[in-house]
Short mmCIF file of C-alpha atoms in Angstrom, two decimals:
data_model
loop_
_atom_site.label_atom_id
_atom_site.label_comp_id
_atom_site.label_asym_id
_atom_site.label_seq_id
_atom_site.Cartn_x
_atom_site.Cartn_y
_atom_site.Cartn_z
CA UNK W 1 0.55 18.48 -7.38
CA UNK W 2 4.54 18.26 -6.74
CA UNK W 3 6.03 14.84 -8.04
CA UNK W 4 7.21 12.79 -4.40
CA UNK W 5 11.17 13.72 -4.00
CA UNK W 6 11.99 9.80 -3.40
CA UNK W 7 11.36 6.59 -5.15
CA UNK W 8 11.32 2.85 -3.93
CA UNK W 9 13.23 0.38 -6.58
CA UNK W 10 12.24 -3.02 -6.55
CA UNK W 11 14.23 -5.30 -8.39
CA UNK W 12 15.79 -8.47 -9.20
CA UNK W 13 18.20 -10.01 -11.70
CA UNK W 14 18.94 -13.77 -12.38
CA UNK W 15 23.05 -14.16 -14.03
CA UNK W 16 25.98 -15.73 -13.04
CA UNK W 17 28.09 -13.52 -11.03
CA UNK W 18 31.31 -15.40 -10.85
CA UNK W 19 32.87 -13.54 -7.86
CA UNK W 20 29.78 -11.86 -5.36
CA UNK W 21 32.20 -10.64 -3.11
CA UNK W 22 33.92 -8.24 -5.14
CA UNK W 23 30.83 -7.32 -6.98
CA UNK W 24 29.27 -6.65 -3.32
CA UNK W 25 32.31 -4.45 -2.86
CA UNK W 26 31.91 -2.34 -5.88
CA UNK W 27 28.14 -2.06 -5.48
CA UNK W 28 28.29 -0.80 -2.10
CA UNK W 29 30.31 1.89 -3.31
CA UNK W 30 27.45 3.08 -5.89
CA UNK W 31 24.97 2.66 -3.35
CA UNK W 32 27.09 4.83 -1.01
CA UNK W 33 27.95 7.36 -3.44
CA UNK W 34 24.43 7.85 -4.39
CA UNK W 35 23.13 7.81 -0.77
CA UNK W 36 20.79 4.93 -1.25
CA UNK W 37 19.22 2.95 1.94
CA UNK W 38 18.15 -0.66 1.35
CA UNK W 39 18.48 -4.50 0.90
CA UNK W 40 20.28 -5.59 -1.40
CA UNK W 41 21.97 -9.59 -1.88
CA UNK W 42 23.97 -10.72 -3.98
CA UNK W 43 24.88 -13.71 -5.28
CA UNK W 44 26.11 -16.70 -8.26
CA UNK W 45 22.98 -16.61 -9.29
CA UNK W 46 22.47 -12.86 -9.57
CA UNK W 47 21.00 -10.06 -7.57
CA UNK W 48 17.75 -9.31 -5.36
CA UNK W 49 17.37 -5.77 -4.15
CA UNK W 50 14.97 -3.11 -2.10
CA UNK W 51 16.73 0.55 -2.37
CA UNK W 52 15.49 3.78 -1.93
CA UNK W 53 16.81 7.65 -2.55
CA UNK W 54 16.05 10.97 -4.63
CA UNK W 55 14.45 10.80 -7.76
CA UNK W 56 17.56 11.92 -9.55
CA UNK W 57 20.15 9.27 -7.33
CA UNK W 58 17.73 6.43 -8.62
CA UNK W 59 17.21 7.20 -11.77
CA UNK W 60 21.31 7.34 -12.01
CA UNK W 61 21.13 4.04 -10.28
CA UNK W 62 18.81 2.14 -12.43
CA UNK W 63 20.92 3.22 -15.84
CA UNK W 64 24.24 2.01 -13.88
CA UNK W 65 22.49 -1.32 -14.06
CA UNK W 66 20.88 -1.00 -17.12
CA UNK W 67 23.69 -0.08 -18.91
CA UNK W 68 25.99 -3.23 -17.15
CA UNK W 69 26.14 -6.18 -19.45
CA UNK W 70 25.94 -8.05 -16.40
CA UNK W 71 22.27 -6.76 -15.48
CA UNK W 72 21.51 -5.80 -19.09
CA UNK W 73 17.35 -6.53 -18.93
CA UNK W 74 17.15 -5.84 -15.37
CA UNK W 75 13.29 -4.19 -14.85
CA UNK W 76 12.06 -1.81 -11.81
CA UNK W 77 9.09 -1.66 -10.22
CA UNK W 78 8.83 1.80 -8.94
CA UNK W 79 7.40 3.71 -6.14
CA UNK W 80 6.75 7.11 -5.29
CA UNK W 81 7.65 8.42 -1.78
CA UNK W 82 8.37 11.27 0.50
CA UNK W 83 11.37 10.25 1.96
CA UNK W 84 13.47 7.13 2.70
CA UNK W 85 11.59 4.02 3.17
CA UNK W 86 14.99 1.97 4.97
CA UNK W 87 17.17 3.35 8.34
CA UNK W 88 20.16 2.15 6.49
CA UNK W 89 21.97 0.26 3.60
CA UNK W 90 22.65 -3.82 4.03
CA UNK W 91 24.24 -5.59 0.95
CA UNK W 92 25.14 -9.11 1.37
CA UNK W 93 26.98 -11.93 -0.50
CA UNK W 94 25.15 -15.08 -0.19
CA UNK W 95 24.66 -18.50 -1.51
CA UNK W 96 21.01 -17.96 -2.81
CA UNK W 97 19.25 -14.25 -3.55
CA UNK W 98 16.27 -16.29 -2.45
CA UNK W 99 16.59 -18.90 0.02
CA UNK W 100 14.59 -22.12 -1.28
CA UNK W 101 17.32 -24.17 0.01
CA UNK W 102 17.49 -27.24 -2.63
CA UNK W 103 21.20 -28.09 -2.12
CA UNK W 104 22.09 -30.30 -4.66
CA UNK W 105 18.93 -30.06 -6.57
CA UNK W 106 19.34 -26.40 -7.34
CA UNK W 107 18.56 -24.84 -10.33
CA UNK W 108 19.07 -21.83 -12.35
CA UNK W 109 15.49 -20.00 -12.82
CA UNK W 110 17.35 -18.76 -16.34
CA UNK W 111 17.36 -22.49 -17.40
CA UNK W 112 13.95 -23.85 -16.09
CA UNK W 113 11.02 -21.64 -15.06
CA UNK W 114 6.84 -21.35 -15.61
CA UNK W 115 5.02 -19.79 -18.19
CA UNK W 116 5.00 -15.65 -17.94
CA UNK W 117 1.72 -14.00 -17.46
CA UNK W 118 1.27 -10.87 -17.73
CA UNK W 119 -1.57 -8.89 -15.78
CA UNK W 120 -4.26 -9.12 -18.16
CA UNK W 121 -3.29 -12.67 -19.09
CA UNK W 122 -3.36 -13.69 -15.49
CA UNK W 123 -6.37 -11.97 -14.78
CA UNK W 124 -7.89 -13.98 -16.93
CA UNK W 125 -6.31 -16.87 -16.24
CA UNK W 126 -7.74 -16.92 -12.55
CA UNK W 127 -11.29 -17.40 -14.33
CA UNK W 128 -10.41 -20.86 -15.56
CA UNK W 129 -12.11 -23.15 -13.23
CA UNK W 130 -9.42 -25.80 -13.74
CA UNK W 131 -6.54 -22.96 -11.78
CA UNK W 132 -5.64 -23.25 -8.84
CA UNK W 133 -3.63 -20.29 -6.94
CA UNK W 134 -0.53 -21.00 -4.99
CA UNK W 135 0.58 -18.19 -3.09
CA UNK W 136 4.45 -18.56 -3.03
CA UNK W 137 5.24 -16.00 0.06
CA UNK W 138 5.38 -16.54 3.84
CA UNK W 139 2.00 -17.24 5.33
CA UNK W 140 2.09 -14.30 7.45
CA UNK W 141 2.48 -11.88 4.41
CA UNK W 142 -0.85 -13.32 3.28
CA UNK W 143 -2.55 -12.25 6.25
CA UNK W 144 -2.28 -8.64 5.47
CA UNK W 145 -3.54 -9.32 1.61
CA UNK W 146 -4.17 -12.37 -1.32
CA UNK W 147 -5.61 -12.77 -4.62
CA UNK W 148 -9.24 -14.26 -4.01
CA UNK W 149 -9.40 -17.99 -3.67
CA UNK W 150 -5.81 -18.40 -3.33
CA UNK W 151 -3.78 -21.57 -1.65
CA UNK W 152 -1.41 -20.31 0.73
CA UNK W 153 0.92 -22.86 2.30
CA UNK W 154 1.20 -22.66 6.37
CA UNK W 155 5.07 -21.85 6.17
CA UNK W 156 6.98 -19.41 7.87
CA UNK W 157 9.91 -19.60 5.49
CA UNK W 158 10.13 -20.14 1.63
CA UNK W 159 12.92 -22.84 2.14
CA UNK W 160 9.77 -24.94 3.29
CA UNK W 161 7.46 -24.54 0.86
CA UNK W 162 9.02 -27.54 -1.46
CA UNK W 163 8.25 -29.94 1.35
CA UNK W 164 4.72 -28.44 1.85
CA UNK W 165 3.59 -29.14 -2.03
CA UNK W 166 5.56 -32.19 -2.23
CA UNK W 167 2.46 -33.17 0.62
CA UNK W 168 -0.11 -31.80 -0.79
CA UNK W 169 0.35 -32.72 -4.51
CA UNK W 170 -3.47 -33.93 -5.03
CA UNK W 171 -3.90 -30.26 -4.91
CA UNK W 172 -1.94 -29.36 -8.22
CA UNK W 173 -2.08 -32.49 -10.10
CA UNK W 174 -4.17 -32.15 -13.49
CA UNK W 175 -4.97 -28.25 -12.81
CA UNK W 176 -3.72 -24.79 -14.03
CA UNK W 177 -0.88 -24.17 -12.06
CA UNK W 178 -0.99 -20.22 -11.30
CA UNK W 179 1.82 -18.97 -8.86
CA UNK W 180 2.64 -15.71 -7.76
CA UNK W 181 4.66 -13.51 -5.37
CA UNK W 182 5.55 -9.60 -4.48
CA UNK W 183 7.68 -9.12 -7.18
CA UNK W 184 8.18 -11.88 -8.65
CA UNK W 185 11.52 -13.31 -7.95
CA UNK W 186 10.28 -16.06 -6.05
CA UNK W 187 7.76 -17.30 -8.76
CA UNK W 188 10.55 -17.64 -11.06
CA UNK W 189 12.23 -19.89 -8.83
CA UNK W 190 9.24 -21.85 -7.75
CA UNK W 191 7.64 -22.00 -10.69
CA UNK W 192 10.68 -24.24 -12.21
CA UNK W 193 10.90 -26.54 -9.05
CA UNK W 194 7.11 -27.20 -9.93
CA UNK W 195 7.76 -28.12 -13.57
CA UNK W 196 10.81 -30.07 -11.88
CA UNK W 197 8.57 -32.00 -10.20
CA UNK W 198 6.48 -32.90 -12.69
CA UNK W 199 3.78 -30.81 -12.72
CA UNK W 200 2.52 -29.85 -16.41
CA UNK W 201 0.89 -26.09 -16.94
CA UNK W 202 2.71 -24.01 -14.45
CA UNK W 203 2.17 -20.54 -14.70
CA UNK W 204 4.21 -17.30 -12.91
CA UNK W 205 2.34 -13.72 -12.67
CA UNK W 206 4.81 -11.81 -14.44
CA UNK W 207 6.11 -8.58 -12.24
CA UNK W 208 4.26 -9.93 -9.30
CA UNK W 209 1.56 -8.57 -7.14
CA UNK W 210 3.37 -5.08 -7.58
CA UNK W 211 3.24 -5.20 -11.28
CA UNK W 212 -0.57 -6.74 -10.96
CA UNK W 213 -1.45 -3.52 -9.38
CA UNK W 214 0.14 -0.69 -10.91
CA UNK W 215 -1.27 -2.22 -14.58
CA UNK W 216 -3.87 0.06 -16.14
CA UNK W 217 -5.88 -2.62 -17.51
CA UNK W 218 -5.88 -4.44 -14.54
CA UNK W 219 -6.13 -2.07 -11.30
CA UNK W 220 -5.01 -4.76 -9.01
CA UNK W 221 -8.38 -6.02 -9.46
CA UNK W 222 -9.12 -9.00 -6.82
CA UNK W 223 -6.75 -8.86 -4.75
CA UNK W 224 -7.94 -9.10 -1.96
CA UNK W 225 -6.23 -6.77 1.03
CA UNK W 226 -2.80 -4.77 0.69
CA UNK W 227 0.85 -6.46 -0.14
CA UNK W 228 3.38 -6.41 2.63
CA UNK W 229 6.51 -5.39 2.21
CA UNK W 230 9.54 -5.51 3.85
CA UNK W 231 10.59 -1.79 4.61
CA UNK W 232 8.92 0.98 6.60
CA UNK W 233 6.04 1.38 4.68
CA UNK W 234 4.79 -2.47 6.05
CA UNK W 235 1.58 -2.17 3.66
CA UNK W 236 1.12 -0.91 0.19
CA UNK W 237 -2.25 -0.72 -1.14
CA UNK W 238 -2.75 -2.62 -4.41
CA UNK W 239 -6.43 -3.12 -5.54
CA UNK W 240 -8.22 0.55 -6.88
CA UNK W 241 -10.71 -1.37 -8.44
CA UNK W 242 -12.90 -3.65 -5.77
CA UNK W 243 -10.66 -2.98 -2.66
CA UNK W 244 -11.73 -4.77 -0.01
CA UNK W 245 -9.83 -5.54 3.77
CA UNK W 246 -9.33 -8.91 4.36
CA UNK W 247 -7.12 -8.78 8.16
CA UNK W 248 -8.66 -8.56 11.89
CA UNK W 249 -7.46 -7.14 14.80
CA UNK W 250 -6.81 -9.97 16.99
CA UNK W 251 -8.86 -9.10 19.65
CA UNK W 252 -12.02 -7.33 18.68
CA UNK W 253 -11.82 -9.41 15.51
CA UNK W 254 -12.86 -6.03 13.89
CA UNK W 255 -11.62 -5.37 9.81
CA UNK W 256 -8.01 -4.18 10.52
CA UNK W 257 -4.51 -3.32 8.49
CA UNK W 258 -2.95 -2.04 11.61
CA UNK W 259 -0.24 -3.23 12.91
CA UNK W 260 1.69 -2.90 15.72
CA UNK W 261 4.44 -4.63 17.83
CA UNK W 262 4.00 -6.85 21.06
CA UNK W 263 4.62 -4.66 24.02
CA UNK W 264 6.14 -7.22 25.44
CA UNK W 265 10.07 -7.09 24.71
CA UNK W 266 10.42 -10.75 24.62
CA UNK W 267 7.84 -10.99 22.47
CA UNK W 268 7.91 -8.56 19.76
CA UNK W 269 5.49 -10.14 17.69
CA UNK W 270 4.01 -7.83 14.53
CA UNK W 271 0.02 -8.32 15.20
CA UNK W 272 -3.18 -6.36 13.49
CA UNK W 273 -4.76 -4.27 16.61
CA UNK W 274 -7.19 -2.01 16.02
CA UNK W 275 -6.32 2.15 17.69
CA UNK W 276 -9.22 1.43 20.14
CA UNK W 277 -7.94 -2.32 21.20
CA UNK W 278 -3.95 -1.13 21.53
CA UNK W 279 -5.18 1.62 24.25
CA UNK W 280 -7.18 -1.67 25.73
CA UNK W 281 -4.74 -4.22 25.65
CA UNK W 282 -1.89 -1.67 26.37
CA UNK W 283 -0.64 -3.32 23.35
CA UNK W 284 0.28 -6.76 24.26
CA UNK W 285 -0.81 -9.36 21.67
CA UNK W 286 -2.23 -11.56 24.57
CA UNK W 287 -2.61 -12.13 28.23
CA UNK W 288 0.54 -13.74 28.88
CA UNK W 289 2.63 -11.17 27.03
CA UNK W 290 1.63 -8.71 29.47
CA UNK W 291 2.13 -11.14 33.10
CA UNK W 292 5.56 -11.96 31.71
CA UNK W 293 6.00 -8.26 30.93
CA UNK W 294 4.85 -7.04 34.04
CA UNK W 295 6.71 -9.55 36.35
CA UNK W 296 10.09 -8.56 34.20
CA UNK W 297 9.54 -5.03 35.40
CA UNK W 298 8.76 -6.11 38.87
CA UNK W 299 11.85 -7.90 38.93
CA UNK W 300 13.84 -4.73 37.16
CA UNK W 301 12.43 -2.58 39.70
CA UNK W 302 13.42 -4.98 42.57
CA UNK W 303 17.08 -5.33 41.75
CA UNK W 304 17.14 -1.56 41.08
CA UNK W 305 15.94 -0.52 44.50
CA UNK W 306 18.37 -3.66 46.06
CA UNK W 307 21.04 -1.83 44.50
#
């Protein structure tokens, strides 16, 4: 069997980058020149990055990095592909390479952070019956796939998750505090707001879910689903041990990792609809997507004949 051609780098790097500007300047230039497509930001406090390209145009990438005092320590989580898994590159200088959005109670992750576990240690760790799990990712990316038994906060956006266990704080106090992500660049983050805030044996899954999966010794074992990522690919399969599908399509309520876009311009929304239900509901995630729909093509049609 022929190795894939492509490969999907995941990565992320906290260090003080004194000027991201220029250093967004200069690493759009090695992007460019190697023909990568991705998402990359860049920032004070360091870098955050999706890329893809060639086998041979990432491997040159990852030693440019490697090989930079500034990134020196950076790791990749790597993926095999047929082709390009982005329509484009995007790199961005901002404030944060992860938006948590604590203003003047920011923190450097290098400086306070939780406890690393690594797959095996966190597998274990999730038998303790004094953990708790606290998914650390928008709710909607937990839809598609979680570790078993997990807490996952109702937020749309991980500047509000502070807020949400700052509420709920009855549900951490005392316990094994086990907190994990897609890659983990988030945990390491919210891991030290959590010991910020008090909280005594916080915990981070080393790697994240992507590391969790691709271990040997631990197969991805209980989680419960597929990851979703934030490229083409959508969903990446993670558990080989007990897989198991934990999404519905929305209107059979039938197991489902499908997803599909609103018909509805306006609309748009990304919804789980199963092959048989999108020919059904003409793929509209609900009945008032498709009046409002249909009465915007009415009116189209209307002013196009008037014409």
């Amino acid at each position: 069997m022929n190795e894939a051609p492509y490969q999907v780098l995941l990565y992320y790097f906290y260090t003080t980058i004194e000027n991201p500007e220029a250093y967004r300047d200069e690493h759009r230039a090695l992007c460019e020149r190697l023909e990568l497509k991705g998402r990359i930001i860049v920032g004070n406090e360091g870098i955050n990055g999706t890329v893809s390209g060639t086998v041979e145009n990432c491997a040159e990438y990852m030693k440019a990095l490697e090989t930079d005092p500034l990134t020196a320590g950076i790791e990749f989580k790597i993926d095999p592909e047929e082709g390009h898994v982005f329509p484009k590159l995007s790199i961005k200088a901002r404030t944060e390479i992860v938006t948590l959005g604590l203003g003047e109670e920011d923190f450097s992750p290098n400086e306070v952070t939780g406890n690393y576990l690594e797959p095996s240690e966190w597998r274990e760790a999730m038998l303790d019956p004094n953990a708790v799990l606290l998914d650390v990712r928008n709710a909607y990316e937990a839809e598609l796939g979680k570790f078993k038994n997990a807490i996952v906060p109702p937020v749309e956006a991980f500047r509000d998750t502070p807020q949400w266990v700052r509420e709920n704080r009855h549900l951490f106090e005392g316990k094994k505090i086990l907190t994990y992500c897609t890659g983990g660049i988030r945990c390491e983050k919210f891991s030290g707001f959590m010991v910020k805030e008090g909280f005594g044996d916080v915990n981070q899954l080393h790697g994240g879910i992507v590391k969790y999966g691709k271990d040997p010794a631990t197969k991805g074992e209980d989680f419960e689903g597929q990851l979703y990522v934030f490229d083409q690919r959508i969903a990446v399969p993670v558990n080989s041990k007990n897989p198991s599908v934990i999404a519905h399509c929305i209107h059979c309520d039938e197991p489902c990792e499908r997803y599909v876009n609103c018909a509805n311009k306006d609309c748009n929304a990304q919804h789980f609809c199963c092959e048989s239900c999108e020919e059904k509901s003409e793929r509209y995630c609900c009945g008032e997507c498709k009046e409002h729909m249909t009465a915007r093509l009415e009116r189209e049609a209307a002013a196009q004949a008037a014409q």
